[in-house]
Amino acid sequence: MYDVVLLTLDSERDASGGCGSGGACCGGATESDKTAGTGAADGEHCATDRPRVPVLACADALNARGARVQTVTARSNAEIDEVLALFDGPARPDGLTWPDPDSKTRLVVATASDGQLRAVLRRLVRRYAPAPSRRPADLPDGRTVPDLPPVAVLPLDPARGGTQRDLAAQLGLPRDPAAVATAVLDGTPRRLDLLRNDGGSVTLDGALLGAADDAGRPLHWRARVEVDDTVLTNGDEPLLACAVGNAGGYATLDDVVLLAAPDPADGQVEVAVAVPVVVRSALGRKRVRLEVRRARGRAVSVLPREEKVPYLDDGVEGELTRKRSWWIEPGAWAVWSS
């Protein structure tokens, strides 16, 4: 029978932003970690002490099936890493730490936001990604990380399965604690693409760049946006938004379709920019229409021409102040699916 770790990075202070989007372990990154590329600093407290009701219900369902269950509330990256160390494989001749593909330990991550799930995947990447100078021959082509251990997702916010769809809802994963327990014990791993970026983090769903004023009107900004060899905008024209999509969380903005067909398992990232364009009618009157330009590829870069460009990345707020690049890691992570 399996050992199952129920990992919680929960905080009722800021469920939408992932335990404080400014620097807690569940979603954000502190200023010092942005340069180091590690996420939040070890020792950053962000979790509640008592497991939430869905966690207890999932533990009960697992125990009823004979699984050995351990519930862990992580308050720092170091405590997340202690859990992830359980998935290390045998020592390799090259000295690299690699996940054990035959592990009998399974992981359930209880999430109040996609930013919390991202925090766990970021630590998995940090643990198992080899340095470029130590790339082993058995690393899959087009990848910088090995196959990461599958993760079961236990959503803690029922509303995110409805109108404000989280990643679990987009993927059609179970939300009921008993169904999550069944998936982790009887399900199969469903491999998904992962977006890594040169800021040292990862993206599971996508990122949306842009901002609005106090009245909700989108603000203009400029940036050079490239997808592989395609330039969507060279930075000389105003933008209303830029969406970088692995899945469909940022596929639409109000009633505007930005991403046409984001697919988290097709090995490509879809990118769109929304550009206001002035056109003249037959009577010579000027009007503004929104032009959406799209491209698909393996990598995207955004070079802001403004001092700061606000963005959301897996629901976590940030500001882009320099060039940021994302690249796709096909099939790098996996979820337990029924």
mmCIF file of C-alpha atoms in Angstrom:
data_model
loop_
_atom_site.group_PDB
_atom_site.id
_atom_site.type_symbol
_atom_site.label_atom_id
_atom_site.label_comp_id
_atom_site.label_asym_id
_atom_site.label_seq_id
_atom_site.Cartn_x
_atom_site.Cartn_y
_atom_site.Cartn_z
ATOM 1 C CA MET A 1 0.000 0.000 0.000
ATOM 2 C CA TYR A 2 1.067 3.572 -0.579
ATOM 3 C CA ASP A 3 2.396 6.206 1.763
ATOM 4 C CA VAL A 4 0.578 9.471 1.035
ATOM 5 C CA VAL A 5 1.729 12.924 2.087
ATOM 6 C CA LEU A 6 -1.003 15.564 2.307
ATOM 7 C CA LEU A 7 0.852 18.846 1.930
ATOM 8 C CA THR A 8 -0.846 22.152 2.785
ATOM 9 C CA LEU A 9 0.515 25.629 2.088
ATOM 10 C CA ASP A 10 -2.645 27.298 3.221
ATOM 11 C CA SER A 11 -3.282 30.812 4.492
ATOM 12 C CA GLU A 12 -6.653 32.424 4.983
ATOM 13 C CA ARG A 13 -4.943 35.816 4.791
ATOM 14 C CA ASP A 14 -4.582 35.789 1.016
ATOM 15 C CA ALA A 15 -6.021 32.720 -0.664
ATOM 16 C CA SER A 16 -6.288 34.425 -4.055
ATOM 17 C CA GLY A 17 -2.680 35.549 -4.194
ATOM 18 C CA GLY A 18 -1.062 32.497 -2.698
ATOM 19 C CA CYS A 19 -0.188 33.342 0.913
ATOM 20 C CA GLY A 20 0.807 36.896 0.267
ATOM 21 C CA SER A 21 1.872 37.633 -3.268
ATOM 22 C CA GLY A 22 4.626 39.906 -2.012
ATOM 23 C CA GLY A 23 6.851 37.229 -0.574
ATOM 24 C CA ALA A 24 5.378 34.183 1.101
ATOM 25 C CA CYS A 25 6.365 30.637 0.297
ATOM 26 C CA CYS A 26 3.021 29.797 -1.241
ATOM 27 C CA GLY A 27 3.190 32.032 -4.244
ATOM 28 C CA GLY A 28 5.332 35.134 -4.323
ATOM 29 C CA ALA A 29 9.028 35.842 -4.301
ATOM 30 C CA THR A 30 10.960 38.168 -2.057
ATOM 31 C CA GLU A 31 13.275 40.747 -3.557
ATOM 32 C CA SER A 32 16.360 38.795 -2.490
ATOM 33 C CA ASP A 33 14.980 35.612 -4.017
ATOM 34 C CA LYS A 34 14.151 37.263 -7.331
ATOM 35 C CA THR A 35 17.864 37.639 -7.949
ATOM 36 C CA ALA A 36 18.650 34.204 -6.609
ATOM 37 C CA GLY A 37 15.761 32.626 -8.525
ATOM 38 C CA THR A 38 14.575 30.615 -5.542
ATOM 39 C CA GLY A 39 11.093 31.910 -4.759
ATOM 40 C CA ALA A 40 10.502 32.978 -1.171
ATOM 41 C CA ALA A 41 13.180 32.810 1.488
ATOM 42 C CA ASP A 42 13.462 29.792 3.752
ATOM 43 C CA GLY A 43 11.799 30.463 7.073
ATOM 44 C CA GLU A 44 9.032 32.607 5.544
ATOM 45 C CA HIS A 45 5.904 31.731 7.523
ATOM 46 C CA CYS A 46 2.645 31.488 5.613
ATOM 47 C CA ALA A 47 0.573 28.537 6.781
ATOM 48 C CA THR A 48 -2.168 27.881 9.245
ATOM 49 C CA ASP A 49 -1.622 25.296 11.969
ATOM 50 C CA ARG A 50 -4.901 23.388 11.665
ATOM 51 C CA PRO A 51 -5.653 21.328 8.540
ATOM 52 C CA ARG A 52 -8.684 22.506 6.598
ATOM 53 C CA VAL A 53 -11.826 20.354 6.473
ATOM 54 C CA PRO A 54 -11.168 19.038 2.917
ATOM 55 C CA VAL A 55 -7.697 17.926 4.023
ATOM 56 C CA LEU A 56 -9.131 15.976 6.944
ATOM 57 C CA ALA A 57 -11.816 14.456 4.706
ATOM 58 C CA CYS A 58 -9.215 13.386 2.137
ATOM 59 C CA ALA A 59 -7.036 11.894 4.896
ATOM 60 C CA ASP A 60 -10.024 9.929 6.194
ATOM 61 C CA ALA A 61 -10.772 8.584 2.706
ATOM 62 C CA LEU A 62 -7.142 7.550 2.240
ATOM 63 C CA ASN A 63 -6.982 5.901 5.654
ATOM 64 C CA ALA A 64 -10.163 3.979 4.884
ATOM 65 C CA ARG A 65 -8.397 2.504 1.852
ATOM 66 C CA GLY A 66 -5.440 1.401 3.967
ATOM 67 C CA ALA A 67 -3.000 4.132 2.921
ATOM 68 C CA ARG A 68 -0.483 5.432 5.428
ATOM 69 C CA VAL A 69 -1.202 9.156 5.569
ATOM 70 C CA GLN A 70 0.967 11.991 6.812
ATOM 71 C CA THR A 71 -0.399 15.544 6.886
ATOM 72 C CA VAL A 72 2.177 18.322 6.651
ATOM 73 C CA THR A 73 1.651 22.070 6.904
ATOM 74 C CA ALA A 74 4.616 23.770 5.249
ATOM 75 C CA ARG A 75 5.554 27.243 6.419
ATOM 76 C CA SER A 76 8.696 27.712 4.336
ATOM 77 C CA ASN A 77 10.543 26.469 1.295
ATOM 78 C CA ALA A 78 12.721 24.391 3.593
ATOM 79 C CA GLU A 79 9.669 22.551 4.914
ATOM 80 C CA ILE A 80 8.400 21.970 1.363
ATOM 81 C CA ASP A 81 11.820 20.568 0.478
ATOM 82 C CA GLU A 82 11.672 18.132 3.413
ATOM 83 C CA VAL A 83 8.538 16.611 1.894
ATOM 84 C CA LEU A 84 9.940 16.517 -1.633
ATOM 85 C CA ALA A 85 13.066 14.717 -0.432
ATOM 86 C CA LEU A 86 10.827 11.671 0.118
ATOM 87 C CA PHE A 87 10.654 11.304 -3.674
ATOM 88 C CA ASP A 88 14.414 11.153 -4.268
ATOM 89 C CA GLY A 89 15.618 8.120 -6.156
ATOM 90 C CA PRO A 90 18.698 6.005 -5.495
ATOM 91 C CA ALA A 91 22.114 7.645 -5.730
ATOM 92 C CA ARG A 92 23.243 8.119 -9.327
ATOM 93 C CA PRO A 93 26.816 7.605 -10.571
ATOM 94 C CA ASP A 94 26.881 11.213 -11.799
ATOM 95 C CA GLY A 95 25.953 12.514 -8.337
ATOM 96 C CA LEU A 96 22.685 14.113 -9.466
ATOM 97 C CA THR A 97 19.538 13.929 -7.364
ATOM 98 C CA TRP A 98 16.792 12.348 -9.457
ATOM 99 C CA PRO A 99 13.172 11.436 -8.579
ATOM 100 C CA ASP A 100 12.439 7.752 -7.990
ATOM 101 C CA PRO A 101 10.098 6.513 -10.769
ATOM 102 C CA ASP A 102 9.163 3.491 -8.632
ATOM 103 C CA SER A 103 8.380 5.431 -5.462
ATOM 104 C CA LYS A 104 5.510 4.092 -3.336
ATOM 105 C CA THR A 105 5.041 7.531 -1.796
ATOM 106 C CA ARG A 106 2.423 9.781 -3.328
ATOM 107 C CA LEU A 107 1.858 13.490 -2.903
ATOM 108 C CA VAL A 108 -1.393 15.418 -2.505
ATOM 109 C CA VAL A 109 -1.104 19.216 -2.533
ATOM 110 C CA ALA A 110 -4.016 21.067 -0.926
ATOM 111 C CA THR A 111 -4.307 24.402 -2.715
ATOM 112 C CA ALA A 112 -6.313 27.556 -2.132
ATOM 113 C CA SER A 113 -4.775 29.066 -5.285
ATOM 114 C CA ASP A 114 -2.817 28.047 -8.350
ATOM 115 C CA GLY A 115 0.082 30.059 -6.936
ATOM 116 C CA GLN A 116 0.398 27.538 -4.118
ATOM 117 C CA LEU A 117 0.547 24.612 -6.529
ATOM 118 C CA ARG A 118 3.137 26.535 -8.522
ATOM 119 C CA ALA A 119 5.218 26.978 -5.364
ATOM 120 C CA VAL A 120 5.509 23.201 -4.950
ATOM 121 C CA LEU A 121 6.402 22.673 -8.614
ATOM 122 C CA ARG A 122 9.005 25.429 -8.383
ATOM 123 C CA ARG A 123 10.681 23.601 -5.510
ATOM 124 C CA LEU A 124 10.524 20.301 -7.443
ATOM 125 C CA VAL A 125 12.297 21.957 -10.375
ATOM 126 C CA ARG A 126 14.873 23.510 -8.088
ATOM 127 C CA ARG A 127 15.529 20.115 -6.501
ATOM 128 C CA TYR A 128 15.828 17.998 -9.631
ATOM 129 C CA ALA A 129 16.992 20.300 -12.458
ATOM 130 C CA PRO A 130 20.687 19.710 -13.190
ATOM 131 C CA ALA A 131 23.010 22.590 -13.955
ATOM 132 C CA PRO A 132 23.525 23.057 -17.723
ATOM 133 C CA SER A 133 27.138 21.933 -17.352
ATOM 134 C CA ARG A 134 25.971 18.653 -15.804
ATOM 135 C CA ARG A 135 23.241 17.714 -18.281
ATOM 136 C CA PRO A 136 23.023 13.900 -18.269
ATOM 137 C CA ALA A 137 22.519 11.784 -21.380
ATOM 138 C CA ASP A 138 19.231 10.357 -20.064
ATOM 139 C CA LEU A 139 17.531 13.750 -19.807
ATOM 140 C CA PRO A 140 14.656 13.892 -22.351
ATOM 141 C CA ASP A 141 15.264 15.937 -25.481
ATOM 142 C CA GLY A 142 14.104 19.539 -25.275
ATOM 143 C CA ARG A 143 13.993 19.444 -21.495
ATOM 144 C CA THR A 144 16.049 20.843 -18.625
ATOM 145 C CA VAL A 145 14.324 18.738 -15.935
ATOM 146 C CA PRO A 146 13.541 15.029 -15.662
ATOM 147 C CA ASP A 147 9.984 13.720 -15.336
ATOM 148 C CA LEU A 148 8.806 15.225 -12.053
ATOM 149 C CA PRO A 149 6.823 13.084 -9.585
ATOM 150 C CA PRO A 150 3.050 13.189 -10.172
ATOM 151 C CA VAL A 151 1.021 15.435 -7.876
ATOM 152 C CA ALA A 152 -2.603 15.066 -6.788
ATOM 153 C CA VAL A 153 -4.408 18.380 -6.394
ATOM 154 C CA LEU A 154 -6.936 18.927 -3.602
ATOM 155 C CA PRO A 155 -8.709 22.263 -4.265
ATOM 156 C CA LEU A 156 -9.662 24.121 -1.085
ATOM 157 C CA ASP A 157 -11.795 26.785 -2.757
ATOM 158 C CA PRO A 158 -15.012 25.319 -4.256
ATOM 159 C CA ALA A 159 -15.812 28.595 -6.058
ATOM 160 C CA ARG A 160 -12.711 28.251 -8.241
ATOM 161 C CA GLY A 161 -14.355 25.277 -9.946
ATOM 162 C CA GLY A 162 -17.152 27.518 -11.242
ATOM 163 C CA THR A 163 -16.898 30.917 -12.850
ATOM 164 C CA GLN A 164 -13.352 31.663 -11.616
ATOM 165 C CA ARG A 165 -11.864 28.453 -12.890
ATOM 166 C CA ASP A 166 -8.599 27.325 -11.340
ATOM 167 C CA LEU A 167 -6.180 24.955 -13.038
ATOM 168 C CA ALA A 168 -7.778 21.882 -11.441
ATOM 169 C CA ALA A 169 -11.123 22.851 -12.965
ATOM 170 C CA GLN A 170 -9.558 23.486 -16.371
ATOM 171 C CA LEU A 171 -7.934 20.047 -16.295
ATOM 172 C CA GLY A 172 -11.137 18.357 -15.149
ATOM 173 C CA LEU A 173 -9.510 17.052 -11.974
ATOM 174 C CA PRO A 174 -11.678 15.841 -9.076
ATOM 175 C CA ARG A 175 -12.537 18.407 -6.389
ATOM 176 C CA ASP A 176 -14.270 16.172 -3.855
ATOM 177 C CA PRO A 177 -11.777 14.945 -1.205
ATOM 178 C CA ALA A 178 -12.882 11.311 -1.544
ATOM 179 C CA ALA A 179 -12.519 11.490 -5.340
ATOM 180 C CA VAL A 180 -9.044 13.006 -4.951
ATOM 181 C CA ALA A 181 -8.125 10.084 -2.675
ATOM 182 C CA THR A 182 -9.357 7.640 -5.326
ATOM 183 C CA ALA A 183 -7.330 9.396 -8.026
ATOM 184 C CA VAL A 184 -4.098 9.286 -6.031
ATOM 185 C CA LEU A 185 -4.507 5.582 -5.208
ATOM 186 C CA ASP A 186 -6.131 4.217 -8.375
ATOM 187 C CA GLY A 187 -5.554 6.885 -11.019
ATOM 188 C CA THR A 188 -2.912 7.301 -13.666
ATOM 189 C CA PRO A 189 -0.393 10.115 -14.119
ATOM 190 C CA ARG A 190 -1.396 12.671 -16.739
ATOM 191 C CA ARG A 191 1.706 14.403 -18.014
ATOM 192 C CA LEU A 192 1.554 18.136 -18.673
ATOM 193 C CA ASP A 193 3.816 20.835 -20.031
ATOM 194 C CA LEU A 194 5.631 23.203 -17.712
ATOM 195 C CA LEU A 195 6.731 26.761 -18.439
ATOM 196 C CA ARG A 196 10.059 27.742 -16.921
ATOM 197 C CA ASN A 197 11.316 31.316 -16.973
ATOM 198 C CA ASP A 198 14.605 33.117 -16.585
ATOM 199 C CA GLY A 199 13.393 34.680 -13.337
ATOM 200 C CA GLY A 200 13.923 31.310 -11.650
ATOM 201 C CA SER A 201 10.276 30.329 -11.391
ATOM 202 C CA VAL A 202 7.718 28.240 -13.268
ATOM 203 C CA THR A 203 4.257 28.790 -14.727
ATOM 204 C CA LEU A 204 1.567 26.116 -14.820
ATOM 205 C CA ASP A 205 -1.405 27.990 -16.274
ATOM 206 C CA GLY A 206 -0.202 31.267 -17.729
ATOM 207 C CA ALA A 207 0.617 34.924 -17.284
ATOM 208 C CA LEU A 208 -1.311 38.090 -18.129
ATOM 209 C CA LEU A 209 0.601 41.339 -18.535
ATOM 210 C CA GLY A 210 -1.079 44.733 -18.342
ATOM 211 C CA ALA A 211 -3.001 46.938 -15.942
ATOM 212 C CA ALA A 212 -6.159 48.991 -15.527
ATOM 213 C CA ASP A 213 -6.884 52.321 -13.861
ATOM 214 C CA ASP A 214 -9.141 52.793 -10.830
ATOM 215 C CA ALA A 215 -12.201 52.821 -13.089
ATOM 216 C CA GLY A 216 -11.254 49.497 -14.641
ATOM 217 C CA ARG A 217 -10.133 50.953 -17.971
ATOM 218 C CA PRO A 218 -7.060 49.195 -19.425
ATOM 219 C CA LEU A 219 -3.889 51.273 -19.535
ATOM 220 C CA HIS A 220 -1.603 51.431 -22.551
ATOM 221 C CA TRP A 221 1.961 50.136 -22.292
ATOM 222 C CA ARG A 222 4.682 49.056 -24.691
ATOM 223 C CA ALA A 223 6.922 46.019 -24.998
ATOM 224 C CA ARG A 224 8.658 43.914 -27.617
ATOM 225 C CA VAL A 225 7.028 40.469 -27.688
ATOM 226 C CA GLU A 226 8.621 37.580 -29.594
ATOM 227 C CA VAL A 227 7.535 33.945 -29.942
ATOM 228 C CA ASP A 228 10.377 31.882 -31.357
ATOM 229 C CA ASP A 229 11.203 33.862 -34.529
ATOM 230 C CA THR A 230 7.867 35.695 -34.745
ATOM 231 C CA VAL A 231 7.655 39.304 -33.530
ATOM 232 C CA LEU A 232 4.117 40.096 -32.382
ATOM 233 C CA THR A 233 5.018 43.693 -31.601
ATOM 234 C CA ASN A 234 8.343 45.525 -31.737
ATOM 235 C CA GLY A 235 7.611 47.803 -28.788
ATOM 236 C CA ASP A 236 6.693 50.950 -30.742
ATOM 237 C CA GLU A 237 2.902 50.588 -30.492
ATOM 238 C CA PRO A 238 0.619 50.644 -27.442
ATOM 239 C CA LEU A 239 -0.630 47.390 -25.960
ATOM 240 C CA LEU A 240 -3.628 46.700 -23.754
ATOM 241 C CA ALA A 241 -2.641 43.177 -22.740
ATOM 242 C CA CYS A 242 -0.286 40.278 -23.410
ATOM 243 C CA ALA A 243 -1.246 36.718 -22.504
ATOM 244 C CA VAL A 244 1.269 33.896 -22.191
ATOM 245 C CA GLY A 245 -0.739 30.691 -22.033
ATOM 246 C CA ASN A 246 0.102 27.117 -21.199
ATOM 247 C CA ALA A 247 -3.520 26.469 -20.179
ATOM 248 C CA GLY A 248 -6.625 28.651 -20.529
ATOM 249 C CA GLY A 249 -6.789 30.697 -17.342
ATOM 250 C CA TYR A 250 -6.010 33.908 -19.244
ATOM 251 C CA ALA A 251 -7.635 32.962 -22.537
ATOM 252 C CA THR A 252 -10.128 35.832 -22.324
ATOM 253 C CA LEU A 253 -10.026 39.374 -20.991
ATOM 254 C CA ASP A 254 -13.522 40.697 -20.365
ATOM 255 C CA ASP A 255 -15.235 39.804 -23.676
ATOM 256 C CA VAL A 256 -12.035 39.684 -25.750
ATOM 257 C CA VAL A 257 -10.646 36.273 -26.744
ATOM 258 C CA LEU A 258 -6.879 36.426 -26.362
ATOM 259 C CA LEU A 259 -5.825 32.784 -26.622
ATOM 260 C CA ALA A 260 -7.544 30.673 -29.266
ATOM 261 C CA ALA A 261 -6.652 27.118 -28.208
ATOM 262 C CA PRO A 262 -4.246 26.850 -25.261
ATOM 263 C CA ASP A 263 -3.368 23.227 -24.564
ATOM 264 C CA PRO A 264 -1.280 22.261 -21.499
ATOM 265 C CA ALA A 265 -0.054 19.069 -23.166
ATOM 266 C CA ASP A 266 0.795 20.028 -26.759
ATOM 267 C CA GLY A 267 4.425 21.051 -26.198
ATOM 268 C CA GLN A 268 3.828 24.679 -27.179
ATOM 269 C CA VAL A 269 3.055 27.981 -25.508
ATOM 270 C CA GLU A 270 0.398 30.233 -27.037
ATOM 271 C CA VAL A 271 0.948 33.982 -26.837
ATOM 272 C CA ALA A 272 -1.347 36.867 -27.721
ATOM 273 C CA VAL A 273 -1.113 40.648 -27.666
ATOM 274 C CA ALA A 274 -4.089 43.013 -27.785
ATOM 275 C CA VAL A 275 -3.291 46.142 -29.810
ATOM 276 C CA PRO A 276 -5.683 49.107 -30.159
ATOM 277 C CA VAL A 277 -5.773 50.161 -33.817
ATOM 278 C CA VAL A 278 -7.340 53.360 -35.170
ATOM 279 C CA VAL A 279 -9.405 52.800 -38.343
ATOM 280 C CA ARG A 280 -11.595 55.059 -40.490
ATOM 281 C CA SER A 281 -15.146 54.265 -41.486
ATOM 282 C CA ALA A 282 -16.530 54.818 -44.977
ATOM 283 C CA LEU A 283 -17.663 58.265 -43.802
ATOM 284 C CA GLY A 284 -14.199 59.130 -42.616
ATOM 285 C CA ARG A 285 -14.926 58.788 -38.925
ATOM 286 C CA LYS A 286 -12.198 57.422 -36.698
ATOM 287 C CA ARG A 287 -12.802 54.552 -34.348
ATOM 288 C CA VAL A 288 -10.601 52.225 -32.348
ATOM 289 C CA ARG A 289 -10.779 48.482 -32.763
ATOM 290 C CA LEU A 290 -8.833 45.872 -30.836
ATOM 291 C CA GLU A 291 -6.494 43.729 -32.904
ATOM 292 C CA VAL A 292 -5.433 40.439 -31.324
ATOM 293 C CA ARG A 293 -2.222 38.912 -32.694
ATOM 294 C CA ARG A 294 -1.349 35.350 -31.782
ATOM 295 C CA ALA A 295 1.566 32.971 -32.182
ATOM 296 C CA ARG A 296 2.557 29.538 -30.890
ATOM 297 C CA GLY A 297 6.024 28.198 -30.238
ATOM 298 C CA ARG A 298 8.552 26.820 -27.783
ATOM 299 C CA ALA A 299 9.654 30.101 -26.167
ATOM 300 C CA VAL A 300 8.469 33.674 -25.662
ATOM 301 C CA SER A 301 10.236 36.825 -24.551
ATOM 302 C CA VAL A 302 8.750 40.123 -23.362
ATOM 303 C CA LEU A 303 10.987 43.186 -23.252
ATOM 304 C CA PRO A 304 9.110 46.072 -21.567
ATOM 305 C CA ARG A 305 9.635 49.606 -22.846
ATOM 306 C CA GLU A 306 7.977 50.968 -19.708
ATOM 307 C CA GLU A 307 9.588 51.246 -16.289
ATOM 308 C CA LYS A 308 7.189 48.723 -14.757
ATOM 309 C CA VAL A 309 4.566 46.447 -16.306
ATOM 310 C CA PRO A 310 2.169 44.791 -13.824
ATOM 311 C CA TYR A 311 1.294 41.152 -14.399
ATOM 312 C CA LEU A 312 -0.415 38.094 -12.965
ATOM 313 C CA ASP A 313 1.424 34.772 -13.176
ATOM 314 C CA ASP A 314 -0.675 31.804 -12.028
ATOM 315 C CA GLY A 315 -2.704 34.353 -10.073
ATOM 316 C CA VAL A 316 0.308 35.852 -8.305
ATOM 317 C CA GLU A 317 0.898 39.578 -8.804
ATOM 318 C CA GLY A 318 4.215 41.011 -9.885
ATOM 319 C CA GLU A 319 5.888 43.783 -11.883
ATOM 320 C CA LEU A 320 8.051 43.245 -14.935
ATOM 321 C CA THR A 321 10.993 45.640 -14.981
ATOM 322 C CA ARG A 322 13.303 43.870 -17.434
ATOM 323 C CA LYS A 323 13.193 41.264 -20.179
ATOM 324 C CA ARG A 324 11.501 38.021 -19.183
ATOM 325 C CA SER A 325 11.639 34.796 -21.163
ATOM 326 C CA TRP A 326 9.504 31.679 -20.775
ATOM 327 C CA TRP A 327 10.179 28.330 -22.422
ATOM 328 C CA ILE A 328 8.150 25.151 -22.560
ATOM 329 C CA GLU A 329 9.221 21.882 -20.905
ATOM 330 C CA PRO A 330 7.036 19.266 -22.638
ATOM 331 C CA GLY A 331 5.524 16.683 -20.286
ATOM 332 C CA ALA A 332 7.730 17.733 -17.377
ATOM 333 C CA TRP A 333 5.139 17.465 -14.604
ATOM 334 C CA ALA A 334 2.101 15.311 -13.999
ATOM 335 C CA VAL A 335 -1.151 15.161 -12.064
ATOM 336 C CA TRP A 336 -2.937 12.103 -10.725
ATOM 337 C CA SER A 337 -6.124 11.799 -12.764
ATOM 338 C CA SER A 338 -9.059 9.409 -12.481
#
